[in-house]
Every structure is written in structure tokens, then in C-alpha cells.
XYZ file of C-alpha atoms in Angstrom:
426
model
C 12.464 19.692 0.041
C 12.828 20.663 3.686
C 10.451 23.595 3.171
C 7.828 21.360 1.557
C 8.088 18.865 4.397
C 7.789 21.633 6.969
C 4.729 23.054 5.211
C 3.087 19.665 5.298
C 3.809 19.140 8.989
C 2.601 22.616 9.973
C -0.632 22.516 7.994
C -3.426 20.006 8.655
C -4.730 17.827 5.856
C -7.925 19.866 5.632
C -5.918 23.002 4.870
C -4.293 21.230 1.935
C -7.730 21.146 0.281
C -8.852 24.621 1.246
C -9.492 25.816 -2.276
C -13.002 25.386 -3.681
C -13.057 22.022 -5.400
C -14.561 23.508 -8.557
C -11.688 25.917 -9.123
C -8.756 25.117 -11.401
C -5.865 23.183 -9.889
C -2.444 22.857 -11.460
C -1.642 19.413 -12.799
C 0.376 18.112 -15.745
C -1.711 17.284 -18.775
C -1.288 13.858 -20.291
C 0.624 13.759 -23.515
C -1.594 11.029 -24.948
C -5.103 9.702 -24.391
C -3.965 6.118 -25.059
C -3.286 3.727 -22.205
C 0.500 3.291 -22.165
C 0.900 -0.313 -21.093
C 4.725 -0.414 -21.340
C 4.945 2.362 -18.725
C 2.329 0.682 -16.523
C 4.102 -2.679 -16.793
C 7.451 -1.069 -15.900
C 5.848 0.543 -12.843
C 4.139 -2.711 -11.881
C 7.410 -4.630 -12.201
C 9.235 -2.068 -10.062
C 6.411 -2.160 -7.527
C 6.790 -5.944 -7.419
C 10.510 -5.623 -6.726
C 9.931 -2.920 -4.103
C 7.249 -4.778 -2.163
C 8.950 -8.154 -2.526
C 11.981 -6.727 -0.741
C 9.778 -5.079 1.879
C 7.788 -8.256 2.534
C 10.972 -10.086 3.479
C 10.835 -8.270 6.820
C 7.530 -9.722 8.174
C 8.249 -13.081 6.535
C 11.441 -13.342 8.600
C 9.839 -12.388 11.907
C 10.005 -15.995 13.193
C 13.757 -16.021 12.451
C 14.350 -12.657 14.138
C 12.138 -13.624 17.075
C 14.217 -16.729 17.734
C 17.644 -15.230 16.969
C 17.188 -12.050 19.010
C 14.796 -13.409 21.660
C 12.015 -10.949 20.758
C 8.503 -10.908 22.191
C 5.387 -10.127 20.135
C 5.486 -6.490 21.232
C 9.000 -6.076 19.801
C 7.923 -7.785 16.583
C 5.095 -5.271 16.345
C 7.583 -2.445 16.979
C 9.637 -3.506 13.950
C 6.484 -3.358 11.832
C 5.547 0.004 13.360
C 8.987 1.499 12.604
C 9.055 0.174 9.053
C 5.544 1.329 8.216
C 5.643 4.648 10.058
C 8.797 5.818 8.257
C 6.892 5.193 5.042
C 3.567 6.671 6.135
C 4.858 9.898 7.695
C 6.996 10.844 4.701
C 4.660 9.873 1.869
C 2.245 12.845 2.110
C 5.198 15.244 2.287
C 6.757 13.653 -0.790
C 3.403 13.842 -2.575
C 2.893 17.545 -1.774
C 6.420 18.384 -2.903
C 6.162 16.499 -6.208
C 2.735 18.026 -6.936
C 4.528 21.381 -6.968
C 7.779 20.200 -8.506
C 7.746 16.819 -10.287
C 10.951 14.822 -9.816
C 11.227 12.207 -12.576
C 14.246 10.433 -11.090
C 13.133 10.358 -7.453
C 11.770 6.843 -8.017
C 15.216 5.410 -8.756
C 16.761 7.394 -5.883
C 14.195 6.071 -3.403
C 14.976 2.509 -4.400
C 18.562 3.172 -3.322
C 17.375 3.615 0.277
C 15.742 0.195 0.126
C 18.986 -1.297 -1.186
C 21.001 0.143 1.728
C 18.370 -1.000 4.232
C 18.546 -4.584 2.961
C 22.338 -4.673 3.141
C 22.258 -3.426 6.743
C 19.472 -5.847 7.649
C 21.553 -8.774 6.421
C 24.331 -7.814 8.850
C 22.253 -6.628 11.819
C 23.391 -8.055 15.159
C 21.123 -6.134 17.536
C 17.474 -5.179 17.881
C 18.333 -1.504 17.377
C 20.025 -2.287 14.068
C 16.956 -4.266 12.983
C 14.817 -1.217 13.725
C 17.155 1.159 11.844
C 17.399 -1.125 8.803
C 13.630 -1.571 8.627
C 13.268 2.218 8.818
C 15.496 2.710 5.760
C 13.392 0.249 3.770
C 10.363 2.284 4.817
C 11.969 5.502 3.578
C 12.474 3.907 0.160
C 8.800 3.027 0.073
C 7.780 6.571 1.057
C 9.558 7.996 -1.988
C 8.398 5.295 -4.392
C 4.625 5.137 -3.895
C 3.281 8.711 -4.319
C 5.230 9.562 -7.457
C 4.810 6.168 -9.119
C 1.057 6.349 -8.484
C 1.015 9.747 -10.216
C 2.929 8.344 -13.200
C 0.477 5.418 -13.414
C -2.442 7.876 -13.592
C -0.690 9.898 -16.297
C -0.151 6.719 -18.339
C -3.725 5.460 -17.813
C -5.382 7.030 -20.836
C -8.415 7.720 -18.629
C -8.701 4.141 -17.330
C -7.696 5.183 -13.839
C -8.917 2.105 -12.014
C -7.221 -0.240 -14.470
C -3.964 1.706 -14.219
C -3.976 1.671 -10.402
C -4.800 -2.042 -10.358
C -1.959 -2.875 -12.742
C 0.389 -0.747 -10.676
C -0.736 -2.141 -7.337
C -0.937 -5.777 -8.403
C 2.810 -5.667 -8.914
C 3.184 -4.689 -5.270
C 0.802 -7.408 -4.142
C 2.650 -9.976 -6.237
C 5.880 -8.868 -4.629
C 4.329 -9.222 -1.173
C 3.304 -12.764 -2.093
C 6.701 -13.711 -3.520
C 8.649 -12.295 -0.580
C 7.594 -14.903 2.005
C 8.139 -17.688 -0.537
C 11.669 -16.500 -1.300
C 12.305 -16.089 2.415
C 11.437 -19.749 2.926
C 13.497 -20.911 -0.074
C 16.529 -18.606 0.087
C 16.942 -17.045 3.525
C 15.773 -19.834 5.811
C 18.363 -22.388 4.560
C 21.253 -19.890 4.263
C 20.636 -17.576 7.202
C 20.210 -13.851 7.736
C 23.179 -12.921 5.532
C 21.309 -14.187 2.467
C 19.065 -11.106 2.664
C 21.901 -9.215 0.953
C 21.323 -11.250 -2.207
C 18.110 -9.324 -2.790
C 20.023 -6.093 -3.243
C 20.456 -7.187 -6.871
C 16.676 -6.834 -7.265
C 16.939 -3.241 -6.047
C 19.599 -2.516 -8.672
C 17.399 -3.915 -11.458
C 14.438 -1.859 -10.228
C 16.593 1.284 -10.127
C 17.514 0.790 -13.800
C 13.866 0.298 -14.843
C 12.727 3.325 -12.847
C 15.441 5.449 -14.420
C 13.937 4.626 -17.842
C 10.488 5.549 -16.549
C 11.969 8.812 -15.289
C 13.267 9.602 -18.766
C 9.776 9.088 -20.245
C 8.205 11.166 -17.481
C 10.635 14.041 -18.017
C 10.063 14.054 -21.780
C 6.269 13.955 -21.677
C 4.928 15.312 -18.400
C 7.308 17.930 -17.025
C 6.288 21.473 -17.941
C 9.026 23.554 -19.626
C 10.605 26.299 -17.560
C 8.661 29.533 -17.603
C 5.376 27.863 -18.588
C 2.461 27.087 -16.311
C 1.154 23.526 -16.285
C -2.345 23.005 -17.736
C -5.183 23.202 -15.239
C -7.604 20.502 -14.064
C -11.107 21.120 -12.701
C -12.901 18.893 -10.200
C -16.281 18.081 -11.841
C -18.203 16.874 -8.783
C -19.109 20.326 -7.442
C -18.871 19.328 -3.777
C -18.181 21.951 -1.138
C -14.869 22.098 0.711
C -16.532 20.804 3.904
C -18.121 17.875 2.062
C -14.812 16.946 0.437
C -13.085 17.026 3.831
C -15.811 14.855 5.390
C -15.589 12.395 2.506
C -11.830 12.086 2.988
C -12.463 11.282 6.673
C -14.915 8.522 5.656
C -12.345 7.066 3.253
C -9.757 7.109 6.046
C -12.154 5.114 8.250
C -12.505 2.543 5.473
C -8.738 2.347 5.064
C -8.465 1.825 8.834
C -10.892 -1.107 8.708
C -9.147 -2.749 5.787
C -5.525 -2.235 6.767
C -5.685 -3.011 10.459
C -7.332 -6.344 9.697
C -4.896 -7.033 6.871
C -2.012 -6.240 9.254
C -3.293 -8.923 11.614
C -2.956 -11.459 8.818
C 0.305 -10.341 7.207
C 2.178 -9.870 10.512
C 0.844 -12.708 12.666
C -0.673 -15.273 10.310
C 2.401 -17.512 10.492
C 2.329 -17.420 14.311
C -1.403 -18.172 14.288
C -0.911 -21.221 12.076
C 2.040 -22.459 14.126
C 0.321 -21.977 17.491
C -3.105 -23.281 16.581
C -2.382 -26.026 14.066
C 1.228 -26.970 14.901
C 2.588 -26.189 11.432
C 6.295 -25.786 10.738
C 7.622 -22.311 9.970
C 8.168 -23.246 6.320
C 4.588 -24.566 5.919
C 3.151 -21.475 7.591
C 5.132 -19.231 5.238
C 3.771 -21.123 2.240
C 0.214 -20.434 3.430
C 1.181 -16.791 3.925
C 2.269 -16.837 0.273
C -1.168 -18.201 -0.704
C -2.859 -15.384 1.219
C -0.633 -12.733 -0.397
C -1.312 -14.223 -3.842
C -5.058 -13.871 -3.220
C -4.468 -10.219 -2.321
C -2.738 -9.738 -5.697
C -5.708 -11.253 -7.549
C -8.161 -9.052 -5.662
C -6.159 -5.923 -6.440
C -6.073 -6.746 -10.140
C -9.856 -7.160 -10.229
C -10.839 -4.188 -8.051
C -9.677 -1.365 -10.319
C -11.298 -2.470 -13.601
C -14.547 -3.261 -11.791
C -14.455 0.229 -10.327
C -14.142 1.624 -13.875
C -17.170 -0.429 -14.915
C -19.630 -0.383 -12.022
C -18.360 2.588 -9.965
C -15.908 2.894 -7.067
C -18.558 3.066 -4.359
C -20.088 -0.268 -5.356
C -16.697 -1.959 -5.186
C -16.042 -0.449 -1.741
C -19.373 -1.794 -0.438
C -18.626 -5.341 -1.566
C -14.942 -5.463 -0.668
C -15.138 -4.201 2.929
C -18.585 -4.930 4.381
C -18.990 -8.019 2.192
C -16.002 -9.716 3.814
C -17.566 -9.674 7.311
C -19.114 -13.216 7.287
C -15.755 -14.709 6.345
C -13.725 -12.852 8.978
C -16.226 -13.836 11.676
C -16.032 -17.514 10.693
C -12.248 -17.840 10.293
C -11.224 -18.176 13.986
C -13.555 -21.153 14.459
C -12.718 -23.421 11.505
C -10.029 -26.026 10.803
C -6.798 -25.662 8.860
C -8.224 -26.310 5.380
C -11.130 -23.901 5.788
C -8.785 -21.337 7.359
C -6.717 -21.383 4.185
C -9.848 -21.133 2.014
C -11.349 -18.278 4.015
C -8.129 -16.270 4.044
C -8.018 -16.514 0.247
C -11.563 -15.132 0.017
C -10.796 -12.434 2.583
C -7.590 -11.443 0.800
C -9.290 -11.142 -2.591
C -12.257 -9.127 -1.344
C -10.347 -6.748 0.912
C -7.620 -6.077 -1.644
C -10.159 -5.005 -4.258
C -11.042 -2.006 -2.073
C -7.788 -0.057 -2.271
C -7.682 0.781 -6.014
C -11.306 1.928 -5.774
C -10.656 4.050 -2.657
C -7.505 5.627 -4.093
C -9.050 6.563 -7.460
C -12.184 7.835 -5.683
C -9.971 10.126 -3.566
C -7.975 11.249 -6.621
C -11.249 12.160 -8.343
C -12.159 14.291 -5.315
C -8.903 16.264 -5.668
C -7.739 15.782 -9.287
C -4.952 18.371 -9.131
C -3.316 16.861 -6.056
C -2.634 13.323 -7.187
C 0.726 13.140 -5.424
C -0.650 14.429 -2.126
C -3.683 12.099 -2.245
C -1.556 9.095 -3.189
C 0.937 9.929 -0.454
C -1.795 10.273 2.152
C -3.569 7.039 1.297
C -0.488 4.921 0.680
C 0.950 6.445 3.842
C -2.202 5.659 5.796
C -2.090 2.105 4.490
C 1.386 1.660 5.914
C 0.856 3.738 9.043
C -2.474 2.286 10.131
C -1.180 -1.188 9.396
C 1.871 -0.492 11.538
C -0.153 0.893 14.445
C -2.552 -2.046 14.184
C 0.305 -4.553 14.110
C 1.920 -3.030 17.195
C -1.370 -2.903 19.107
C -2.256 -6.466 18.179
C 1.204 -7.676 19.129
C 0.821 -6.210 22.603
C -2.694 -7.630 22.891
C -1.437 -11.061 21.823
C 1.256 -10.933 24.509
C -1.443 -10.405 27.149
C -4.056 -12.772 25.681
C -3.389 -14.968 22.634
C -3.127 -14.792 18.854
C -6.456 -16.625 18.625
C -8.178 -13.910 20.678
C -6.714 -11.209 18.429
C -8.283 -12.820 15.360
C -11.650 -13.180 17.075
C -11.646 -9.503 18.031
C -10.357 -8.110 14.733
C -12.998 -10.089 12.823
C -15.476 -7.287 13.599
C -13.426 -4.560 11.903
C -15.218 -4.888 8.521
C -18.375 -3.564 10.229
C -16.820 -0.128 9.704
C -17.685 -0.673 6.034
C -21.189 0.580 6.869
C -19.853 4.150 6.616
C -19.659 3.614 2.839
C -23.283 4.809 2.837
C -21.965 8.298 3.676
C -19.905 8.583 0.484
C -21.387 10.876 -2.201
C -22.025 9.361 -5.621
C -19.358 11.267 -7.532
C -18.380 8.496 -9.911
C -20.190 6.783 -12.732
C -19.102 3.716 -14.696
C -16.516 4.891 -17.230
C -16.102 1.716 -19.253
C -19.081 -0.230 -20.501
C -19.284 -3.928 -19.740
C -18.031 -6.091 -22.552
C -15.485 -3.551 -23.737
């Protein structure tokens, strides 16, 4: 593992894709062409548990801010630590598991989240908050790349649908987390965070069963080479690298804006409209629920109309709503954030599957990079916006970040490598 991590650190991303994209690339062959919904549902459920536990951290920022006397910059630093531990490790995990699949790494990674929650419930200093959040991030870094690979293997060719089902579990967990924080943790205090360790234990059991299926069906026997996959698009190495850079720009646009909502939306509602912490958390739940709906829709639509079309609509199409949000009242703010959440969330399944189609034999690496970028860019954006809010105001941050969807114009630079795979009506 240490060697794989070192290889990833020493070599730039471009060098990871230095083979011609039309040459064979090692990847496990699916054991069945059918879509295996029980496996996808198990992964989605585990993703819900994982992200529900993770979303407790930003949902409890108002509590930590008051209890520890934090400023917005320190709040952003917690988010940065949590998301950077996930983002920096995910590509390394993906590269390693591309070479050597680890069926039970999913359950092991969930154990890190469990320990992080227990420490978070007993933290009595800012440094302990940072350390605990980092452990939760490590659990996420192990979970996402390999579970995304398993979802693709169980897709039966419906890659967008499989990624949406997998990711909607995470979005549902992110929506439930703030609600449970308001219902469970707020009345009983910081120590109640430990109660959620039971969720980690349940998820570990489910992921162990998934690991058994994975080992039986998709781990090549010793002494045998895995079947080979060929990238059908015929793009040159330079064009593939450039396309990855464009996708990264789109992820930046989406995730930095989303970070401004998930990390500071409660503060925005409290400062601008005078809401209570509990009411603001309920509206954060509504926003997160809209993100779950958008994720569920984005993948199947990508299968039907093409990934590029979904990316156009979900990123650039959200611009009028982000520009209007800082200037409307409470009711319209809630309505607009629902629309923004749905549209922006539909982009990620399309972007991820598009990138996996560019490099079909490196599903773990691609998933690790893009899930990692989602966490990392969100963390950097949250920290930067926190510092900006300290020097200006939360309202100014939302006015400025409203222009981020303009980056969606770079979608025009993406090659048309995908075609609708599932006909409408089927």
C-alpha cells in the first residue's frame, strides 16, 4: 500500500494515463450483464450511512462555533481538514485497488469513520475537533473509489443509473444528517454524536456482505490475468488529458458553489433572516434532499440523452438561479436553493461516468480522483469563503459565488464520446 501511495504522489495525473487510450487496459470483467439491484441497493444504503455520519460535522458547526468560540476561518479549517484527508487519499486508494482489488477494504474504511465519530463526541479542544474530522475523512477516502468500482461492475451496462443509485444514497445521507443533528444532538449535546457509531457498525456488516460477493465474482484467480478492456473513443493521450482538465474545471465550479451552501447556508439564513439554528438546519435538510433528487435523475438521463447534454444543463443552466438567490426573500431563497441543488447535483454522475468512459480500465483511479476533487475543492472553497466572510459578510460571499456556474461554458470543449445508451421509454 505504501508503495502504491508513493507512486501516486511521485507521478502526475497525466502520467497515470500515459498509455494510448486505444490499447488494452486491465480491468475485471463483469460476471453478468444483468443489473444487480441488490448489490447497488446495498452500496447505496452504505453510502447513505457513510455520508449521513459525515454530514453531522457541518450541521453541528453552529454548536462547535459557540462551544469553542470559533471564527468563520476556523470553521472553514475544519471543513478543509475533513475534506482534504478524503481527497488526497482517494486517488491513491483508487490506483492501488485498480492493481489489486480489496473486497473488504470498504468495511475496514468504515471503521475509521466509527473511531472518528467516537472521538468527536468527546472532543474538548479545537485540535481534537480537527483530528476527529480527519479520521472521518480517511474513512470516506477508502469508501468512495472502491464502492464506485463495485457499482459499475454491478451496473449491467447502465453506468449512469448505477452511479446515480449509488450516489443518491450519499445525498440522502447528507440530507438526513442535519435533520438528525437538530433532533438528536442539539437537545442532548455533543456526546450524543457517539450514538451514530451504531450506524457505522451496521454499514460495516452490509459492506462485508458486498465484499463477499465482490470476491466471488470479480477477483481474478491467482496466476491468471484479468480480462482486458479497450477504450472505444480513439482519442489521443493529449486530448484525453485536456478533457480531464476540462472536467476538473466543471467539478470546481459545481463543488465550490455547493460548499458555500452546505457549509454556510445555516449562517446565511440566521444572519439575513433571523432564523433559529433549528429552523436553519431544517432548510439545510430541504436543500440536501433536493441534491439527492437531482443525483437520482442525472445518471439515467445521461444514459438516455448523453452525459455532455446533462452537464450543459446542470452547470450552466443553474446560473440564473444562483444570480437571483442573494436578492430574494426567505421563501424564494428556499425555492431557489431547491432548484439549484437539483440541477447542480445532476452533473456529478454524468461527469464521473464520462471520465470512466475516457479511461475504462482505471475505474478506481478515476473515481478516486473525481470523488477526491469533490471533497478537496469543496474544502478549499469552504476555507476561502470562510476567510472572505470574516472580512466582508456571508451575503457578499453568496453574491460573488453566484458567478461560478459561468465556468460551465467550458462544456463546449468536451468531445462527443458518448451516445445515448438507453432509448427513451425503456
